[in-house]
Amino acid sequence: MARAKPELVRLHELTHGQFADFFALLGEKTRGATREGKPYFTCRFRDAKRTAALMVWNDGPWYELCERVWQVGQFFKLRGTYGESERFGPQLEIQNIRPLLEADKADGFDLSQFIECSRFNSGEMFAALLDLSEKQIADGGLRKLVRTLLERYAEPLQRLPATLNKFHPFAGGLLEHTLSVTRNCLLLADKYQAEYPNLKPPLNRDLLVAGAILHDIGRVVEFNQDLLTPQPTIPGRLFGHLFLGRDLIRDTARELGDVNPELVQLLEHILIAHLNLPEWGSPRLPLVPECLILHHADDLDAKLEMYARCLTRDQAAGPFTDRDPVLGRHLFKGRSV
Amino acid sequence: MARAKPELVRLHELTHGQFADFFALLGEKTRGATREGKPYFTCRFRDAKRTAALMVWNDGPWYELCERVWQVGQFFKLRGTYGESERFGPQLEIQNIRPLLEADKADGFDLSQFIECSRFNSGEMFAALLDLSEKQIADGGLRKLVRTLLERYAEPLQRLPATLNKFHPFAGGLLEHTLSVTRNCLLLADKYQAEYPNLKPPLNRDLLVAGAILHDIGRVVEFNQDLLTPQPTIPGRLFGHLFLGRDLIRDTARELGDVNPELVQLLEHILIAHLNLPEWGSPRLPLVPECLILHHADDLDAKLEMYARCLTRDQAAGPFTDRDPVLGRHLFKGRSV
Amino acid sequence: MARAKPELVRLHELTHGQFADFFALLGEKTRGATREGKPYFTCRFRDAKRTAALMVWNDGPWYELCERVWQVGQFFKLRGTYGESERFGPQLEIQNIRPLLEADKADGFDLSQFIECSRFNSGEMFAALLDLSEKQIADGGLRKLVRTLLERYAEPLQRLPATLNKFHPFAGGLLEHTLSVTRNCLLLADKYQAEYPNLKPPLNRDLLVAGAILHDIGRVVEFNQDLLTPQPTIPGRLFGHLFLGRDLIRDTARELGDVNPELVQLLEHILIAHLNLPEWGSPRLPLVPECLILHHADDLDAKLEMYARCLTRDQAAGPFTDRDPVLGRHLFKGRSV
Amino acid sequence: MARAKPELVRLHELTHGQFADFFALLGEKTRGATREGKPYFTCRFRDAKRTAALMVWNDGPWYELCERVWQVGQFFKLRGTYGESERFGPQLEIQNIRPLLEADKADGFDLSQFIECSRFNSGEMFAALLDLSEKQIADGGLRKLVRTLLERYAEPLQRLPATLNKFHPFAGGLLEHTLSVTRNCLLLADKYQAEYPNLKPPLNRDLLVAGAILHDIGRVVEFNQDLLTPQPTIPGRLFGHLFLGRDLIRDTARELGDVNPELVQLLEHILIAHLNLPEWGSPRLPLVPECLILHHADDLDAKLEMYARCLTRDQAAGPFTDRDPVLGRHLFKGRSV
Amino acid sequence: MARAKPELVRLHELTHGQFADFFALLGEKTRGATREGKPYFTCRFRDAKRTAALMVWNDGPWYELCERVWQVGQFFKLRGTYGESERFGPQLEIQNIRPLLEADKADGFDLSQFIECSRFNSGEMFAALLDLSEKQIADGGLRKLVRTLLERYAEPLQRLPATLNKFHPFAGGLLEHTLSVTRNCLLLADKYQAEYPNLKPPLNRDLLVAGAILHDIGRVVEFNQDLLTPQPTIPGRLFGHLFLGRDLIRDTARELGDVNPELVQLLEHILIAHLNLPEWGSPRLPLVPECLILHHADDLDAKLEMYARCLTRDQAAGPFTDRDPVLGRHLFKGRSV
Amino acid sequence: MARAKPELVRLHELTHGQFADFFALLGEKTRGATREGKPYFTCRFRDAKRTAALMVWNDGPWYELCERVWQVGQFFKLRGTYGESERFGPQLEIQNIRPLLEADKADGFDLSQFIECSRFNSGEMFAALLDLSEKQIADGGLRKLVRTLLERYAEPLQRLPATLNKFHPFAGGLLEHTLSVTRNCLLLADKYQAEYPNLKPPLNRDLLVAGAILHDIGRVVEFNQDLLTPQPTIPGRLFGHLFLGRDLIRDTARELGDVNPELVQLLEHILIAHLNLPEWGSPRLPLVPECLILHHADDLDAKLEMYARCLTRDQAAGPFTDRDPVLGRHLFKGRSV
C-alpha cells in the first residue's frame, strides 16, 4: 500500500530518511555497468543547494524512461526518500517521478530555488544602480553613456554572477557587487575630495562613479546565457572582461557621439587598470588616483563577500572555519564580541 | 659699502641671484681640501624645502668660526645671495651670519619652517581623533584603552611622520594618516554593517574603530625623538612597529585591568595582520573581516597620499609626472577633466 | 565453535589474514547507507601506525552497541581477523569487542602504542635539556628565565610534536628537536667563538643557548592538549608561535624581575627572527650573528629529520624513495656506501 | 554453447558490450579482499591507448592461474566482452585468456600497439638526423663527434620519449623533437646569418646544428630501458640530462681526440644553457647568440607539440578544449578559419 | 693667426685633440654658476653616436649668443678642438659656431647622422613588408586589412624604433624588427604546416603572417613624432601598444567591412597575447598555436638584436663584453670559431 | 730646503696631513683634460685598504715620467703628504716617487700589504686541511682523490678569495672558508651519526668530509691568476664553479682509477647540489642527507663571515651598522652583552 501523499519539501531541506515530494533538476545522467556487467544509470538531481544521486538499475522500474526520455537540464517532480551515505553521499530512493508540468508553477515550483541567488532583489538593485547613475553623475554625456550601457545590458547584469567561483558566485552577484562598489566609491570620493581640496588635477567624482558602475561591465559579454552555470564565451576567453568592457565603452561612446573624449579615455583607463597590479591580472598600472580608489572599493567588496560567505556556510566544529579554498585560510568565528 | 638691509625671506623662496636675510639650519658640515691641499668646509644650510651649500674657504672670513663654533643642528640667521648652479646645485654667498637669538622668534623665526609638516594642524587632528575615540567606541573598557594610549603618546603622535620616506613622510603625517584611516573605517563599517546585517559573528564597529586608531601606534616607539629626521630606535629595528604596537596594547590593557580580553585579543590580531599579505610584511593573515576593512582603509589612504604628493610636486614637462620612485610609475596629470 | 584464544598482537603488526586479540582506538565512526538504503556504520580503529576499518551492518551483531555506546576517542579490546583490500584498504572482521578495562593496563595495554612518539624518552630528553640550561648558561638571570619556562611548560614540551605535519610530527618531537638544536648551537658557538675571537660585539654563547632552548617555546601555547592530534588554539592561529613565544619570555622576565633587559631584548629578537627570511615566515631579518647560527641549527635539524623519516618509512621499489610530499623530491636510498 | 569465434580487435577500439579477441599487456595485478573477506585480484590489461580492469574472483575460473602464473609485463590473448562503467571505468569479462604465443606475431600481434609512438617512423627519422649531421656540419671534427654520439646511442634515441609527461611523451618522441629542433635551427641560422652578416664573432652554423642535434642527448642516459614507461636512472636523478649530455660530449670528444676544443667548449655551453633562464632549469645564462636560437627552436617545438596533442585528443563539448594540465589553459578549437 | 680651414669631420669620428669642422645638434643648454657666482652655460652638442660638452663662460665670446639665440633642438656648424677628460668626458673648445644653413645640406650635412638608424633602408624594408603582405596572405579581406594599416601608418612605421631602450632602439627599428619577425613566421609556418598536416583546426598561415606584420602596430600610436627621442603619447601610457594595436585592427576592419570576422577576432587575440606570459606583460595566454609561433618569432628576434648590438659595440678588454644592462650578463666574444 | 727624511708608514695608516714615505701600487692611470684643455693624469695609488689619488699636471714635475714610464700594476715608493677631501676623497701631494727596488723588500716592502688577506696563514690553513683529509677520511681511494686535488691546486687554493664580493672576498678566503666548512661538517657529522644510528643508508662521514673539502674546488679554475683582482676565466663564465668542480673530481677519479665509483658519484652529486635550492643557483635538489648538512655548514659559514666583516668595518654612528649592501640590512652592534 502506498504511503499517504507526503508534503512538498525543498530538496535541500530534506533530512536523512525523510519521505517527501520535491522538485529537482536532472543535472547529470551517466551510464554504468556493475561488476557483473549489468547496465545502470547514475542520475544526479539537484536544487540550488544540494545534489543527490538516484541509481537507476536496469531491472528497476525507471530504467527505460531514464534511458529514453529523461534529459539533462529538465525539471522533475519526485516522490521518495532521501538518505545520506558516507561512501555514496546524498542518495534518493523514489516511488514516483515525472517531468515538470505547467501546473506545478502554481503548485510551488520556483525556478529560483534551483539557482543560487543574491540576497537582494535584482530588480531593486538595478533600479538603485540606475538611480545612482542618474543622480550622482553630473556630466550629461557621461551619464548618458552609463545609462545606455545599463539599459542595454540590464538582463545579463541582473542574471549573472560576478565571477564563477571566486566572489559573488551566484545569480545577481554581478549586480550586487557593482552596486556595493559604487556605493563604496561614493563614500570615498566625497571623503577624499574634502581631504584633498587643492589636488591638481582634482578628483573627478563623475569619473569615479561611472568607473564603479562600469568596472565589470565586460562580464555581460564574457559569459553566456546558461542560467545555471554560465560559461565563458569565445570573446570571453580570447580577450577577458577588461578588454571587452572597454570595447563596450568605446563603441557606445562613439555611437552616442556627444561624450567628452577625455572622460571616455580616463574611464577606459580606470576600467582596464582597476585590478591594480600585473600579478593580479591588471594589464596597466593605475595612473590616476580615481583608479586607485576604485581598486580598493572593488577589492574590499569582493574579499568581504568571500569572508561573509565562508563564515555563513561553515559547519566546522571549533572556533575556526574549515580552510576556505579561495582565501587559503581558516577564519575565526568563535568569538562572542 | 654695505648694501641696504634686505628683507627677511624664507630660504626656499629665494630666487636665483636674490640678496636677502633668512634663517637656516646647519644640516651638515664637512671638511675638505682643494687639489692644492688647502682646507675648507662645505656647510649645508636648509629649511623644510631647500638645502643650499656654503663653501667656507680657509682664506675667507668665516673659516675659524665655522671650524670652532658652528654646530650641526644649530639655527642661524644669514645675509647673502642665493644662486643655483648646474654642477653644484643651490649655493650661498654670505655677507653675514650669526647663531639664532631668542629675539628672532619674535622677529619671524618659525621652527615649523624647517620641518616639513602636515597640511593640517596637529592639535586639531589630535582633538578630532580623541573625539572619535570617545564618541564612536561604545564599549567602555575598549574606549578607555584607546584614550589611555592616545593621551600617553600624544606628543610623538603629533610629531612623527607615518613613515620615513614612503607615505605621509612629514611631521604630523602619522596623525593625519591615522585620522583619515579611522574615518575611512567608520564609513565602511556603517556601510557593511547595513549590507551584511545577519553576519555571524557580526561586524564589530568598536573593534574596527579602535583598530584604526591604534593600527600604527607602534610607530611612537619605533622612531626616536629627532625632530628633523626621526631614526629607528633599537626596539624599532629589532621588532618593528607591529610587535611594538601590540605590546603597547597588551601592556596597557593589563594595566587597566577592565578591558574585555576577547576584544583585546581581536584588537591585537587586527593590528598585527592589517598589512594583509606576508609579501607586504604581514606576519599573519587576517582571520576576521574587520581586519580586511582596516587593511583597505589603510592601504588606500597611504597610496592616495603618495599619488597626491607626486602630482602636487611634480615639475615635469608634458602630460605625465616624472617617474615616482616609490610608486614606480609616471602619473597622468595632463587632463582637463 | 569459537577458535582458541589468540595471542595479543599490536594492530599495526597484524598480517593479512591473521586472527588475534588487539587493542585499538576508535578514531572515527560514520553513519552510512547502502544503495538499498540499509544503514550501517564505518568505524575506523587505529594504533600509532595503522588504521583499519570495521563495517558495522545493521543486521549484524554490533550495530546497536556501535550506535548507542561506542565513542570516538575510546579504547577497545578486539578479537578478530585483519585483512587488506586494494579497494577498501585495511579491514577488520571481528568476533568480539569490548571497551578497555582498567585491568588491561596490566595486561599489555600501553597508551604510547597509540601515539606516534619520539625514539627518545621524553623524561630523559627533558632532563638533558634542563641540564644544558643549568650548565651552559653562565648568566644567572638568563639561566633562571630559561629554567622557569622549561619547568612551567614541562608537560606540553614533553608531549607535543614540533609541527603537525612538517618535521618531528610526533609526540615528544618538540622536545627532541629542541634538544638537538641546542646541541647544534653549542657545537657551533664554541667553534665560531674560537674562529672569531675578536668580533665586536663578541658572540654571546649564553644568548645562543637560551635562544636555542626557547626558539619554539611558543608551540606550548600554539597547540591544545589533544593528545592524539593537537589542534591550534585561538591564540595559536591569531598570532602564531613566534609572537606567543616572545610573550612568554617577556612576561616571565618581567615576573622574575632580575633578568638583564638587554639579554631579554636580544633573546626576543633571535626568537622572532630565527626563521631568517620573510618568505619562510620570519617577520624580521636576523640582525645579530647569534640569530643566524640559531637559524641554521634549527633548519638543518628540521630538514634532516624529514630526510631520515622519508628514508626510514619509504617502501618504493627501486633506488629512490617515493616523492616526499613536503620535501618535494625523491630521495636516493639505493647506495651501498 | 560457446559463441562463434569473434574477430580480432584492438583493445582500445572495442566498444561498450563488444565481444571480441584481443591482445593485451598485464600492467598491474593487485590482491584484494571483499568486505566479506574473500580474496580476489584486480588485474589491469592495457594497450597503448586504453587500460581495462578484469576482476578475478576466488570462486571464478581464473583465480589460480592468476595467482600463480600471470606476470605483470606479460602479454596475453584474451576473448571476452568489454564494458564501461561510470564507477569502475573500463571493465573486462572474459571467456578465455592465454599468454602470448610466438605464432601470434604472425597473427596480428604488434608490440607497437602497446606503446604510444611517434607519428613518424623512427628509422627514417634517425636516418634523416644522421643525414643532417653529415651534410650540414662543415667542420670535420665536430661532424665526427656528432655522428659518433648518434650512432652510439641510436637505440635509445629511437626508443625514448622526449619527456615522460610534458612534451613528446611517447616512444620516438625524443627523436621526433630532436629532428624538428634541428630543422628549426637550420632555418633560423640561415636567416640570421644573412641578417647579421657582419656580426663579430659571426654566427657559427656548425655549432648551432651540432647543438640542436645533441641538445637533449643526455636523455639517453637519464632514462632506463623500460620500454613501456622509462624510469629515471640513478645518474638521471642525481645529475639530470644537462650534466649527463655534457659528459657525453666531453668524454667522446676526448676519446676522438681531434675535435676543435673551442668548438667543444661552446657546444657544451649551449647544451647546458639552452633552457635559457634559471627559473626554467637552466644552470647558466646563454652567453652566445647560437644558444638563444637553440632555446627558441627547442621551446617552440616542445610547446607546439603540447598544443597539437591537446587539440587532437580533446573531446570537450564547446569551442574550447578542457584545461590542459601542463599548459594550464583551455585552447581554442571552435574556429572555422 | 687663424689656423687653416680644417676638414669636415663627423663629431663622433673626432679624435682627442683633433681640430676640425663638424655639424652638431644642440641637445641641452643648462645655466650654471661657478663657486664664485659667475654664470655660465653648459651646452651639450651631439650627433647619433657621441655627445660632447661646450662650456660657455660669461666672460667668453659666445655667452650672449648662447643665452639669447641658441635653441635646444637646433643644428649648428662648429669649428674647434675635441678632447676627452676623465672627469668631464668629451669636451669641445670652439673657434667658431653658427646655425645650420640651407646650403650646408649640399655641403655634407646629413640629418641621419644625428639619429641612430637601422642598418637597412626604411623605404626598402617597407616595400619588402608590403610585398610580403601582398604575396603571402591569401585571404583577400585580411590582405586588404593589413595593407590598409601599413599604408596608413607608413610614415611612423619607417621612422620609429621598436622600443625606446630594449631592442631595436633606433629609427627604423620597428620596421626592421617587424620584417624580420614576419620572415621568421613564414619559415616556421611552412615548416610546422608540413609537420602537423592533420592538425584540427589547421595552422592558418594567413593569420600568422598578418599577426606578424601587425604584432607591434600599436607602437605607431604609442609614441609621438619626436624624431630624436620619441616619447609615449597619452594613449601610449594609459593603454600601451597591445590595446592600441588591437584598436587599430578593430576599427580598420569595421571600416573596411568585408574582413572575415573570425579572422579579425583571431588576429586581435594573437596580437594581445603574443607576449605569452603575464609576467612578460601579456594580458592573456595564447590559446591558438599561431600565437605561440608568433611569440617565439618575436622574442628571438628582439633578443638576438640585443646580443648583436652588445657584441658589436662592446669595447671591454678580455674575452667577455661588459655586463649588458638589459640582458644582465657578460656575453662571450673571445672565440675564434 | 727639503724636510727631514720621514718615517716609512703604510698608506692606509696615514692621517690627514701626514708627511711620510710609503709603498703603493699604481692601480689606475687615466688621461684627462682641464676645462681649458690642458692635459693631465689622474693616478690612483693603493695598498690593501686604501686608494688615494695623485693628480699629475702637465706643467708639474712628474708629467713626463707618468706618461712614458709608470705602468699600472707596478709598485712605487713615494714620499709626500696625504690628505682627505670631501669632494675628491683621499689625495696625495708628493715630493718624490720611484719604482720599487729589489732592496725595498729588505727595507719593509711586503706584498701582502697590498692584497687584502685572510686573518689566517695560508700555509697553516692548507696544512690543516690536508691533515683533516688524511685523518678524517677512512676510505683510501677517496682520501687519495681528495689529497691529489688539494696538492694539485695548492697554489690557487691558498691564493684565491672564496668569492669576488660576497663572502670571504680576500686572498686566502677560499681556503679559510673551506677549512671552516669542513670543521662544521665534522662536528655535525659526528653529532647526527650519533642521533640517527639506525639510518638506512647510514650517514657517510667520509663522503661528507670529502664533499666539504672539495665543495668549492671549482673556484680554482673559475678564476684566473690575477693576484689583486682575480677575474673569471672563460670556463668560469661558460660553466661556473659547480660544473668545473665536478669535472675536476670526475677527471681525477678516472685518472687515479681506484676510487669507489659509487662514492665518486655521490661526491659529484653533493658538490653540484650543495647550494640547495634552484633559486640559490643549485641545478639539482639534494637527494642525500649529507648534501643537506654540507649546505648548512657552507651557508652558515659564508653568511657569518659577512656579518663579522660588516660589524668589524662599520663606522656608522648609532647602535646599528650602515646597511650592508649584500646582506641588505643594518646589523645591531650597540649592545653591551
XYZ file of N, CA and C in Angstrom, chain C residues 40-102:
189
model
N 24.314 1.627 8.001
C 25.468 0.905 8.573
C 26.415 1.955 9.122
N 27.434 1.487 9.847
C 28.475 2.391 10.331
C 29.831 1.948 9.798
N 30.615 2.913 9.425
C 32.019 2.645 9.164
C 32.799 3.136 10.374
N 33.450 2.189 11.050
C 34.268 2.563 12.199
C 35.725 2.397 11.810
N 36.532 3.340 12.236
C 37.964 3.221 11.956
C 38.701 3.100 13.284
N 39.349 1.953 13.467
C 40.146 1.696 14.668
C 41.615 1.856 14.322
N 42.379 2.368 15.271
C 43.786 2.589 14.936
C 44.703 2.463 16.140
N 45.953 2.224 15.851
C 47.006 2.494 16.847
C 47.928 3.539 16.226
N 49.166 3.646 16.720
C 50.009 4.750 16.254
C 50.360 4.643 14.783
N 50.376 3.404 14.261
C 50.926 3.241 12.931
C 49.972 2.655 11.901
N 48.760 2.290 12.306
C 47.851 1.739 11.309
C 46.412 2.085 11.681
N 45.614 2.267 10.660
C 44.182 2.468 10.835
C 43.470 1.413 10.003
N 42.489 0.734 10.599
C 41.747 -0.291 9.860
C 40.255 -0.066 10.044
N 39.495 -0.408 8.988
C 38.061 -0.142 9.018
C 37.281 -1.376 9.500
N 36.246 -1.125 10.234
C 35.287 -2.167 10.598
C 33.918 -1.717 10.111
N 33.305 -2.558 9.244
C 31.968 -2.234 8.775
C 30.971 -2.835 9.762
N 30.079 -2.006 10.257
C 29.079 -2.497 11.205
C 27.718 -2.409 10.519
N 27.253 -3.570 10.011
C 25.999 -3.618 9.258
C 24.814 -3.663 10.220
N 23.703 -3.149 9.756
C 22.596 -3.046 10.717
C 21.903 -4.388 10.970
N 22.286 -5.410 10.196
C 21.771 -6.734 10.510
C 22.835 -7.590 11.189
N 23.919 -6.960 11.607
C 24.994 -7.698 12.274
C 24.894 -7.540 13.787
N 25.814 -8.189 14.503
C 25.688 -8.271 15.962
C 26.080 -6.987 16.704
N 26.815 -6.036 16.042
C 27.378 -4.913 16.788
C 26.661 -3.599 16.556
N 25.649 -3.636 15.691
C 25.057 -2.380 15.264
C 24.537 -1.530 16.423
N 23.804 -2.165 17.307
C 23.176 -1.386 18.377
C 24.213 -0.806 19.340
N 25.184 -1.662 19.715
C 26.254 -1.157 20.591
C 26.990 0.004 19.920
N 27.275 -0.205 18.679
C 28.020 0.826 17.934
C 27.247 2.131 17.946
N 25.957 2.041 17.608
C 25.168 3.257 17.503
C 25.031 3.974 18.834
N 24.825 3.188 19.907
C 24.483 3.804 21.183
C 25.652 4.027 22.132
N 26.649 3.145 22.066
C 27.637 3.113 23.146
C 29.037 3.567 22.718
N 29.484 3.021 21.593
C 30.874 3.302 21.225
C 31.111 4.796 20.987
N 32.182 5.305 21.573
C 32.523 6.721 21.443
C 33.845 6.894 20.702
N 33.861 7.835 19.824
C 35.137 8.191 19.205
C 36.090 8.666 20.285
N 37.326 8.219 20.250
C 38.308 8.586 21.265
C 38.423 7.553 22.370
N 37.541 6.542 22.330
C 37.547 5.487 23.339
C 38.452 4.341 22.869
N 39.051 3.652 23.867
C 39.884 2.493 23.534
C 39.074 1.207 23.693
N 39.418 0.216 22.871
C 38.719 -1.073 22.884
C 39.721 -2.215 22.827
N 39.245 -3.361 23.308
C 39.978 -4.602 23.022
C 39.148 -5.374 22.007
N 39.788 -5.816 20.939
C 39.083 -6.508 19.868
C 39.691 -7.880 19.641
N 38.866 -8.776 19.155
C 39.337 -10.092 18.706
C 38.787 -10.289 17.305
N 39.664 -10.570 16.358
C 39.154 -10.728 15.001
C 40.278 -10.939 14.009
N 39.902 -10.825 12.729
C 40.837 -11.083 11.641
C 41.116 -9.782 10.893
N 42.376 -9.638 10.589
C 42.813 -8.448 9.862
C 43.013 -8.802 8.394
N 42.608 -7.925 7.483
C 42.836 -8.174 6.070
C 43.106 -6.872 5.336
N 43.711 -7.000 4.180
C 43.972 -5.795 3.395
C 43.327 -5.928 2.033
N 42.602 -4.932 1.642
C 41.911 -4.968 0.364
C 42.373 -3.790 -0.464
N 42.600 -4.040 -1.732
C 43.053 -2.934 -2.560
C 42.065 -1.780 -2.529
N 40.785 -2.127 -2.698
C 39.823 -1.050 -2.816
C 39.486 -0.408 -1.481
N 39.402 -1.240 -0.446
C 38.943 -0.690 0.841
C 40.050 -0.550 1.877
N 41.274 -0.948 1.538
C 42.390 -0.796 2.459
C 42.278 -1.762 3.615
N 42.988 -1.487 4.706
C 42.964 -2.376 5.872
C 41.549 -2.506 6.424
N 41.134 -3.757 6.669
C 39.772 -4.062 7.111
C 39.813 -5.012 8.309
N 38.817 -4.946 9.122
C 38.703 -5.860 10.267
C 37.408 -6.649 10.154
N 37.471 -7.939 10.554
C 36.246 -8.713 10.798
C 36.367 -9.216 12.230
N 35.412 -8.882 13.074
C 35.645 -9.163 14.485
C 34.707 -10.226 15.030
N 35.261 -10.905 15.994
C 34.482 -11.912 16.703
C 33.980 -11.332 18.017
N 34.801 -10.441 18.581
C 34.424 -9.822 19.839
C 35.045 -8.447 19.974
N 34.414 -7.635 20.775
C 34.925 -6.290 21.036
C 34.344 -5.800 22.350
N 35.189 -5.136 23.140
C 34.679 -4.521 24.371
C 35.545 -3.315 24.704
N 34.982 -2.361 25.448
C 35.786 -1.210 25.875
C 36.949 -1.639 26.748
N 37.955 -0.808 26.772
C 39.144 -1.051 27.569
C 38.762 -1.148 29.049
N 39.391 -2.097 29.727
C 39.192 -2.205 31.178
C 40.453 -1.725 31.873
N 40.270 -1.329 33.118
C 41.433 -0.892 33.881
C 42.493 -1.990 33.922
